Coordinates of C-alpha atoms in Angstrom, one line a residue:
M1 CA 0.0 0.0 0.0
T2 CA 1.3 3.4 -0.9
G3 CA 1.4 5.4 2.3
P4 CA 1.4 4.4 5.9
E5 CA 1.4 0.7 6.5
K6 CA -1.4 0.4 8.9
G7 CA -4.6 2.0 10.1
F8 CA -6.3 3.0 6.9
T9 CA -9.4 1.4 5.4
Q10 CA -10.4 2.3 1.9
Q11 CA -14.1 3.2 1.7
V12 CA -15.1 3.1 -2.0
S13 CA -18.6 2.6 -3.4
V14 CA -19.1 -0.6 -5.2
V15 CA -21.1 1.2 -7.9
S16 CA -18.9 4.3 -8.3
P17 CA -15.7 4.5 -10.2
K18 CA -12.5 5.7 -8.5
P19 CA -12.3 9.5 -8.8
A20 CA -9.6 10.8 -10.9
L21 CA -7.3 13.6 -9.6
P22 CA -4.2 15.2 -11.0
R23 CA -1.0 14.0 -9.6
R24 CA -0.5 17.2 -7.7
A25 CA -3.9 18.1 -6.3
T26 CA -5.4 20.7 -4.0
S27 CA -8.0 19.4 -1.6
T28 CA -11.4 21.1 -1.6
G29 CA -11.4 24.1 0.7
S30 CA -7.6 24.1 1.0
T31 CA -4.8 26.1 -0.6
T32 CA -2.2 23.5 0.2
I33 CA -0.9 21.4 -2.7
N34 CA -0.7 17.7 -1.7
D35 CA 2.4 15.8 -2.4
P36 CA 1.5 12.8 -4.6
A37 CA 4.2 10.8 -2.9
L38 CA 2.2 11.0 0.3
E39 CA -1.1 10.0 -1.1
I40 CA -2.8 7.0 0.6
D41 CA -3.8 4.3 -2.0
W42 CA -3.6 0.6 -2.5
D43 CA -0.9 -1.1 -4.5
G44 CA -3.4 -2.9 -6.8
D45 CA -6.2 -5.2 -6.0
N46 CA -3.9 -7.7 -4.2
D47 CA -2.4 -5.3 -1.7
P48 CA -2.1 -7.3 1.6
Q49 CA -2.8 -4.1 3.6
N50 CA -6.2 -3.8 2.0
P51 CA -8.7 -5.0 4.6
R52 CA -10.5 -7.0 2.0
N53 CA -7.3 -9.0 1.5
W54 CA -6.8 -9.7 5.2
P55 CA -6.5 -13.4 6.2
T56 CA -9.8 -15.1 6.8
W57 CA -9.1 -15.7 10.4
Y58 CA -8.3 -12.0 11.0
E59 CA -11.4 -10.8 9.2
G60 CA -13.4 -13.2 11.4
L61 CA -11.7 -11.9 14.5
A62 CA -12.5 -8.3 13.5
I63 CA -16.2 -9.2 12.8
G64 CA -16.3 -11.0 16.2
F65 CA -15.1 -7.9 18.0
I66 CA -17.7 -5.8 16.3
S67 CA -20.4 -8.3 17.0
W68 CA -19.5 -8.5 20.7
G69 CA -19.9 -4.8 21.1
T70 CA -23.2 -4.8 19.3
W71 CA -24.4 -7.7 21.4
V72 CA -23.6 -6.0 24.7
V73 CA -25.5 -2.8 23.7
V74 CA -28.6 -4.8 22.6
V75 CA -28.6 -7.2 25.6
Y76 CA -28.9 -4.2 27.8
S77 CA -32.0 -3.0 26.0
T78 CA -34.1 -6.1 26.8
A79 CA -32.5 -7.3 30.1
Y80 CA -34.3 -4.4 31.7
T81 CA -37.7 -6.0 31.1
T82 CA -36.9 -8.8 33.5
G83 CA -36.4 -6.4 36.4
I84 CA -39.6 -4.3 35.9
L85 CA -41.4 -5.8 39.0
Q86 CA -38.3 -5.3 41.2
I87 CA -37.9 -1.7 39.9
M88 CA -41.5 -1.0 40.7
E89 CA -41.0 -2.2 44.3
D90 CA -37.6 -0.6 44.8
L91 CA -38.5 2.8 43.4
H92 CA -42.1 2.8 44.7
I93 CA -43.8 2.9 41.3
S94 CA -47.3 1.6 41.1
S95 CA -47.9 1.7 37.3
K96 CA -46.2 -1.0 35.3
P97 CA -46.6 0.8 31.9
V98 CA -44.7 3.7 33.4
V99 CA -41.8 1.5 34.3
T100 CA -41.9 0.0 30.8
L101 CA -40.8 3.4 29.5
G102 CA -37.3 2.3 30.3
V103 CA -37.4 0.2 27.2
T104 CA -39.1 3.0 25.2
T105 CA -36.5 5.6 26.1
Y106 CA -33.7 3.2 25.3
L107 CA -35.0 2.6 21.8
F108 CA -35.5 6.4 21.4
G109 CA -31.8 6.8 22.3
L110 CA -30.7 4.2 19.8
A111 CA -32.8 5.9 17.1
L112 CA -31.5 9.4 17.8
G113 CA -27.9 8.3 18.1
S114 CA -27.9 6.4 14.9
V115 CA -28.6 9.5 12.8
I116 CA -25.8 11.4 14.5
L117 CA -23.0 8.8 14.9
A118 CA -23.4 7.1 11.5
P119 CA -22.4 10.2 9.5
I120 CA -19.8 11.2 12.0
S121 CA -18.1 7.9 11.5
E122 CA -17.9 8.8 7.8
I123 CA -16.0 12.0 8.7
Y124 CA -13.5 10.7 11.4
G125 CA -13.6 7.0 10.8
R126 CA -15.1 4.1 12.7
K127 CA -12.5 3.6 15.4
P128 CA -12.7 7.0 17.2
V129 CA -16.5 6.8 17.2
Y130 CA -16.4 3.3 18.6
I131 CA -14.0 4.2 21.4
C132 CA -15.7 7.5 22.5
S133 CA -19.2 6.0 22.3
M134 CA -18.4 2.8 24.2
S135 CA -16.5 4.8 26.9
L136 CA -19.5 7.1 27.4
F137 CA -21.8 4.1 27.4
I138 CA -19.8 2.4 30.2
I139 CA -19.7 5.7 32.3
L140 CA -23.5 6.1 32.1
L141 CA -24.1 2.6 33.5
I142 CA -22.9 3.8 36.9
P143 CA -25.7 6.4 37.6
C144 CA -28.3 4.0 36.2
G145 CA -27.2 1.3 38.7
L146 CA -27.2 3.8 41.6
A147 CA -30.5 5.5 40.6
T148 CA -32.9 6.3 43.3
S149 CA -35.9 7.4 41.1
L150 CA -37.4 6.3 37.9
P151 CA -36.7 9.6 36.0
E152 CA -33.0 9.1 36.7
V153 CA -33.2 5.6 35.2
L154 CA -35.1 6.8 32.1
V155 CA -32.8 9.8 31.4
V156 CA -29.5 7.8 31.9
R157 CA -30.8 4.9 29.8
F158 CA -31.7 7.3 27.0
L159 CA -28.3 8.9 27.0
G160 CA -26.5 5.6 27.2
A161 CA -28.5 4.3 24.2
V162 CA -27.4 7.4 22.2
A163 CA -23.8 6.5 22.9
G164 CA -24.2 2.8 22.4
S165 CA -26.0 3.2 19.1
A166 CA -22.6 3.5 17.4
M167 CA -22.1 -0.2 17.7
L168 CA -25.3 -0.9 15.8
T169 CA -25.4 1.8 13.1
N170 CA -21.7 1.7 12.2
A171 CA -21.2 -2.1 12.2
P172 CA -22.6 -2.8 8.7
G173 CA -20.2 -0.2 7.3
S174 CA -17.3 -1.7 9.1
V175 CA -18.2 -5.2 7.8
S176 CA -18.5 -3.8 4.3
D177 CA -15.0 -2.3 4.6
I178 CA -13.3 -5.6 5.3
V179 CA -15.3 -8.2 3.4
T180 CA -15.6 -8.8 -0.3
D181 CA -19.0 -8.5 -2.1
E182 CA -19.4 -12.3 -2.5
Y183 CA -19.1 -13.0 1.3
R184 CA -20.6 -9.8 2.6
A185 CA -24.0 -11.4 3.2
L186 CA -22.4 -14.2 5.3
A187 CA -20.4 -11.6 7.3
I188 CA -23.4 -9.4 8.0
S189 CA -25.4 -12.5 8.9
I190 CA -22.9 -13.5 11.5
W191 CA -22.8 -10.0 12.9
W192 CA -26.6 -9.6 12.9
S193 CA -27.3 -13.0 14.4
I194 CA -24.8 -12.5 17.3
G195 CA -25.6 -8.8 17.9
P196 CA -28.9 -7.2 16.9
L197 CA -31.0 -10.4 16.9
N198 CA -29.6 -12.7 19.6
G199 CA -28.7 -9.7 21.8
P200 CA -32.4 -9.1 22.5
T201 CA -32.9 -12.9 22.9
F202 CA -30.1 -13.3 25.5
G203 CA -31.1 -10.1 27.3
P204 CA -34.1 -11.7 29.1
I205 CA -32.2 -14.9 29.7
I206 CA -29.3 -13.2 31.4
G207 CA -31.4 -10.5 33.0
G208 CA -33.9 -13.1 34.3
F209 CA -31.3 -15.0 36.4
V210 CA -29.4 -11.9 37.4
T211 CA -32.6 -10.3 38.6
Q212 CA -33.8 -13.4 40.4
Y213 CA -30.5 -14.0 42.3
L214 CA -28.7 -10.7 42.5
G215 CA -31.3 -8.0 41.9
W216 CA -32.1 -5.6 39.0
R217 CA -29.2 -3.2 39.7
W218 CA -26.7 -5.9 39.0
I219 CA -27.8 -6.0 35.4
N220 CA -25.9 -2.7 35.0
W221 CA -22.7 -3.9 36.7
I222 CA -22.6 -7.1 34.6
V223 CA -23.2 -5.1 31.4
M224 CA -20.4 -2.8 32.5
V225 CA -17.9 -5.6 32.6
L226 CA -19.0 -6.9 29.2
S227 CA -18.8 -3.4 27.8
G228 CA -15.3 -3.1 29.1
V229 CA -14.3 -6.1 27.1
A230 CA -15.8 -4.5 24.0
L231 CA -13.9 -1.3 24.6
A232 CA -10.6 -3.2 25.0
F233 CA -11.3 -4.8 21.6
S234 CA -11.8 -1.3 20.0
L235 CA -8.5 -0.1 21.5
R236 CA -6.5 -2.9 19.8
R237 CA -6.4 -1.3 16.4
K238 CA -3.7 1.3 15.7
E239 CA -3.5 4.3 13.4
T240 CA -0.6 6.5 12.3
D241 CA -2.4 9.8 12.6
D242 CA 0.2 11.6 10.4
P243 CA -1.4 14.8 8.9
R244 CA 1.0 14.8 5.9
W245 CA -0.7 11.7 4.4
W246 CA -3.8 12.4 2.4
S247 CA -6.4 10.6 0.3
R248 CA -8.5 11.6 -2.7
Y249 CA -11.5 10.5 -0.6
D250 CA -10.6 12.9 2.2
R251 CA -12.3 16.2 1.3
K252 CA -10.8 19.1 3.3
V253 CA -13.8 21.3 3.6
A254 CA -14.7 23.6 6.5
F255 CA -15.7 21.6 9.6
K256 CA -19.2 23.2 9.9
K257 CA -20.0 22.6 6.3
L258 CA -18.8 19.1 6.4
L259 CA -20.7 18.4 9.6
K260 CA -23.9 19.8 8.1
I261 CA -23.6 17.7 5.0
N262 CA -22.9 14.5 6.8
L263 CA -25.5 15.0 9.6
S264 CA -28.2 15.9 7.1
R265 CA -27.4 13.0 4.7
P266 CA -29.4 10.3 6.5
F267 CA -32.5 12.5 6.6
V268 CA -32.1 13.5 2.9
M269 CA -31.7 9.9 1.9
A270 CA -34.7 8.8 4.0
L271 CA -36.9 11.5 2.3
T272 CA -35.6 11.4 -1.3
E273 CA -34.4 7.9 -1.9
P274 CA -37.2 5.5 -2.8
I275 CA -35.1 2.6 -1.7
C276 CA -34.6 4.0 1.8
I277 CA -38.2 5.1 2.1
F278 CA -39.5 1.6 1.4
W279 CA -37.0 -0.2 3.7
N280 CA -37.5 2.3 6.5
L281 CA -41.3 1.6 6.5
Y282 CA -41.0 -2.2 6.1
I283 CA -38.2 -2.8 8.6
S284 CA -39.8 -0.6 11.2
I285 CA -42.8 -3.0 11.2
I286 CA -40.7 -6.1 11.3
Y287 CA -38.5 -4.8 14.1
G288 CA -41.5 -3.6 16.0
M289 CA -42.9 -7.1 15.9
L290 CA -39.7 -8.5 17.3
Y291 CA -39.6 -6.2 20.3
L292 CA -43.3 -6.9 21.1
Y293 CA -42.2 -10.5 21.7
F294 CA -40.0 -9.2 24.5
V295 CA -43.1 -7.6 26.1
S296 CA -45.5 -10.4 25.4
Y297 CA -43.3 -13.4 26.5
P298 CA -43.1 -12.3 30.1
I299 CA -46.8 -11.9 30.2
V300 CA -47.5 -15.3 28.7
F301 CA -44.8 -17.4 30.5
T302 CA -44.4 -15.5 33.8
E303 CA -47.8 -14.0 34.6
I304 CA -50.1 -16.5 32.9
R305 CA -48.2 -19.8 33.0
G306 CA -46.5 -19.0 36.4
W307 CA -42.9 -19.6 35.4
S308 CA -40.1 -18.0 37.4
V309 CA -38.4 -14.9 35.9
G310 CA -35.2 -16.8 35.1
V311 CA -36.8 -19.8 33.5
S312 CA -39.3 -17.7 31.5
G313 CA -36.3 -16.1 29.8
L314 CA -35.4 -19.5 28.3
A315 CA -38.5 -19.2 26.2
F316 CA -36.6 -16.9 23.9
L317 CA -34.4 -19.8 22.8
G318 CA -36.9 -20.5 20.0
I319 CA -36.3 -17.2 18.4
G320 CA -32.5 -17.7 18.9
I321 CA -32.6 -21.1 17.2
G322 CA -34.5 -19.6 14.3
S323 CA -32.0 -16.8 13.8
F324 CA -29.1 -19.2 13.9
S325 CA -30.8 -21.5 11.3
A326 CA -30.9 -18.5 8.9
V327 CA -27.2 -18.0 9.4
L328 CA -26.4 -21.7 8.9
T329 CA -28.3 -21.8 5.6
E330 CA -26.3 -18.8 4.2
P331 CA -24.3 -20.9 1.7
L332 CA -27.6 -22.2 0.3
L333 CA -29.1 -18.8 0.2
R334 CA -25.9 -17.4 -1.5
T335 CA -26.2 -20.1 -4.2
M336 CA -29.8 -19.0 -4.8
I337 CA -28.8 -15.4 -5.1
N338 CA -25.9 -16.1 -7.4
A339 CA -28.3 -18.1 -9.7
H340 CA -29.8 -14.8 -10.8
R341 CA -28.6 -13.2 -14.0
H342 CA -25.2 -11.6 -13.8
D343 CA -24.4 -8.1 -15.0
P344 CA -22.2 -8.5 -18.2
M345 CA -20.2 -5.4 -17.2
T346 CA -19.4 -6.3 -13.6
G347 CA -19.9 -10.1 -13.7
K348 CA -21.9 -9.9 -10.5
V349 CA -25.6 -10.2 -9.7
A350 CA -27.6 -7.1 -9.1
P351 CA -28.2 -6.1 -5.5
E352 CA -31.9 -6.7 -6.1
A353 CA -31.2 -10.5 -6.3
M354 CA -31.2 -10.5 -2.5
G355 CA -34.9 -9.7 -2.6
S356 CA -35.6 -13.4 -3.2
V357 CA -34.3 -14.2 0.3
I358 CA -36.1 -11.3 1.8
C359 CA -39.4 -12.6 0.4
I360 CA -38.9 -15.9 2.1
G361 CA -38.3 -14.2 5.4
A362 CA -41.3 -12.0 4.9
V363 CA -43.5 -15.2 4.7
L364 CA -41.9 -16.9 7.7
C365 CA -42.5 -13.9 10.0
P366 CA -46.3 -14.0 9.9
I367 CA -46.3 -17.8 10.1
G368 CA -44.5 -17.5 13.4
Q369 CA -46.7 -14.7 14.7
L370 CA -50.0 -16.6 13.9
W371 CA -48.5 -19.8 15.5
F372 CA -47.6 -18.0 18.7
A373 CA -51.0 -16.1 18.8
R374 CA -52.9 -19.4 18.6
T375 CA -50.9 -21.4 21.1
C376 CA -49.8 -19.0 23.8
V377 CA -53.0 -19.3 25.7
P378 CA -54.8 -21.1 27.3
V379 CA -52.4 -22.8 29.6
T380 CA -53.8 -26.2 28.6
V381 CA -51.8 -25.8 25.4
H382 CA -48.4 -27.4 26.0
W383 CA -45.6 -24.8 26.6
I384 CA -43.4 -26.2 23.8
W385 CA -45.7 -24.9 21.0
P386 CA -45.5 -21.2 21.6
I387 CA -41.7 -21.6 22.1
L388 CA -41.4 -23.5 18.8
S389 CA -43.3 -20.7 17.1
G390 CA -40.3 -18.5 17.6
I391 CA -38.2 -20.6 15.2
P392 CA -39.9 -19.5 11.9
F393 CA -40.3 -15.9 13.3
G394 CA -36.6 -15.7 14.3
A395 CA -35.5 -17.1 10.9
G396 CA -37.7 -14.7 9.0
N397 CA -36.5 -11.7 11.0
T398 CA -32.9 -12.6 10.5
A399 CA -33.3 -13.1 6.8
V400 CA -35.0 -9.8 6.3
F401 CA -32.5 -7.8 8.4
I402 CA -29.4 -9.4 7.0
Y403 CA -30.2 -9.2 3.4
A404 CA -31.9 -5.8 3.6
S405 CA -28.7 -4.4 5.3
N406 CA -26.6 -6.2 2.6
Y407 CA -28.7 -4.7 -0.1
L408 CA -28.3 -1.2 1.2
A409 CA -24.6 -1.7 1.6
N410 CA -24.3 -2.8 -2.0
C411 CA -26.4 0.1 -3.2
Y412 CA -24.8 3.0 -1.3
G413 CA -21.2 1.9 -0.8
I414 CA -19.3 4.5 1.4
Y415 CA -22.6 5.8 2.6
A416 CA -23.9 2.5 3.8
A417 CA -23.6 3.7 7.5
S418 CA -25.9 6.6 6.7
A419 CA -28.4 4.4 4.9
N420 CA -28.4 1.8 7.6
G421 CA -28.4 4.4 10.3
R422 CA -31.6 6.0 9.1
Q423 CA -33.1 2.5 8.8
L424 CA -32.1 1.8 12.4
R425 CA -33.8 4.9 13.6
C426 CA -37.1 3.8 11.9
Q427 CA -36.7 0.4 13.5
K428 CA -36.5 1.8 17.0
F429 CA -39.5 4.1 16.5
G430 CA -41.6 1.5 14.7
W431 CA -42.1 -0.9 17.6
R432 CA -43.9 1.7 19.7
H433 CA -46.7 2.2 17.2
I434 CA -47.9 -1.4 17.3
A435 CA -50.3 -2.2 20.1
I436 CA -48.8 -4.3 22.9
G437 CA -51.9 -6.5 22.9
W438 CA -51.3 -7.6 19.3
P439 CA -48.0 -9.6 19.2
G440 CA -49.4 -12.0 16.7
N441 CA -52.9 -11.1 15.9
V442 CA -56.1 -10.0 17.7
R443 CA -57.5 -13.0 19.5

């Protein structure tokens, strides 16, 4: 690689040609002539420093680190639900829906943070955003664990979610940076199954036993330890930080102007890009249904069937198994996608080929919902049936999320974080607009 040996990741759209610049160029907004000898670029397609040419084991390790951080942030969102009864008693709250606002404010924070931190990562890079965000997330766990009133819990959880949202909204962009187009769906499926999907699944499982044996405040301390590990992973990567080096993709414009452009990009894309408009609406409904399961399962298995808090969390294993099944079938799904007509210019299938997998997931989701709605009550129905209903629902959700994210990454290239960030915001808002009494259908 021409330039420093480490710490730079090329972010180039898969649909846009490499911009041509004169050998002695002046960056936008600058009067300084850049030395061509100090330009950052790759030494051909096989440059070993290019992240897409990293050894498979190292790419897997990087994806694992990203997935772990995402998993921790999402686990914290749903682990809270298992401690609602203890929070009501400890903080002297009589209304259960009011305490449930802890989930709502957290999702609001994830939604707001996604539209701020996604474009900022496109200005300063992924690593600084990961480190700063995770550090703030860890700090905010302390006042939440020591809170003496519900408003304290709600405010701190909201701010913590804003910080932690970086792990969700920037991860698809990070994965796209290091994985080739052919295996991007597999990489995103691994990240999504570990983090955004199985994070909510393991949250009630972990939170249930922690709440039962240690108390609801200990959820914060355990998440703090897990977050510390994620922060340590983020600190492992090194950068040269030499201002002499420059890239044709680094536009030296005024900071305020650059910030305005990048912060407004997710909103502009959401309002003017038909692709983003459609996926924002659809994914918000699908994700809303997923989070309703985290409200309805405690009602069905704890309140109606009388299970303990810890054991009722195990009911989410059905959704977890479904999500993993979608990941395990990725080679088969990739073969189905590659069977579509290839573009004669690029030799690759169009991004729209992933729609075939999304259609399968779109059918599996309502099957699981109807199954759960018809078997969750009365208690005379064996408990295994509502748990098994989570398998098709989990598989469908995973397929939709993975291949929708992969589709956006293929379409928008270097702006994948902005596209997925706006999508994430609509996901978090969407769940609130579906009645809690209708997790599957109206009985």
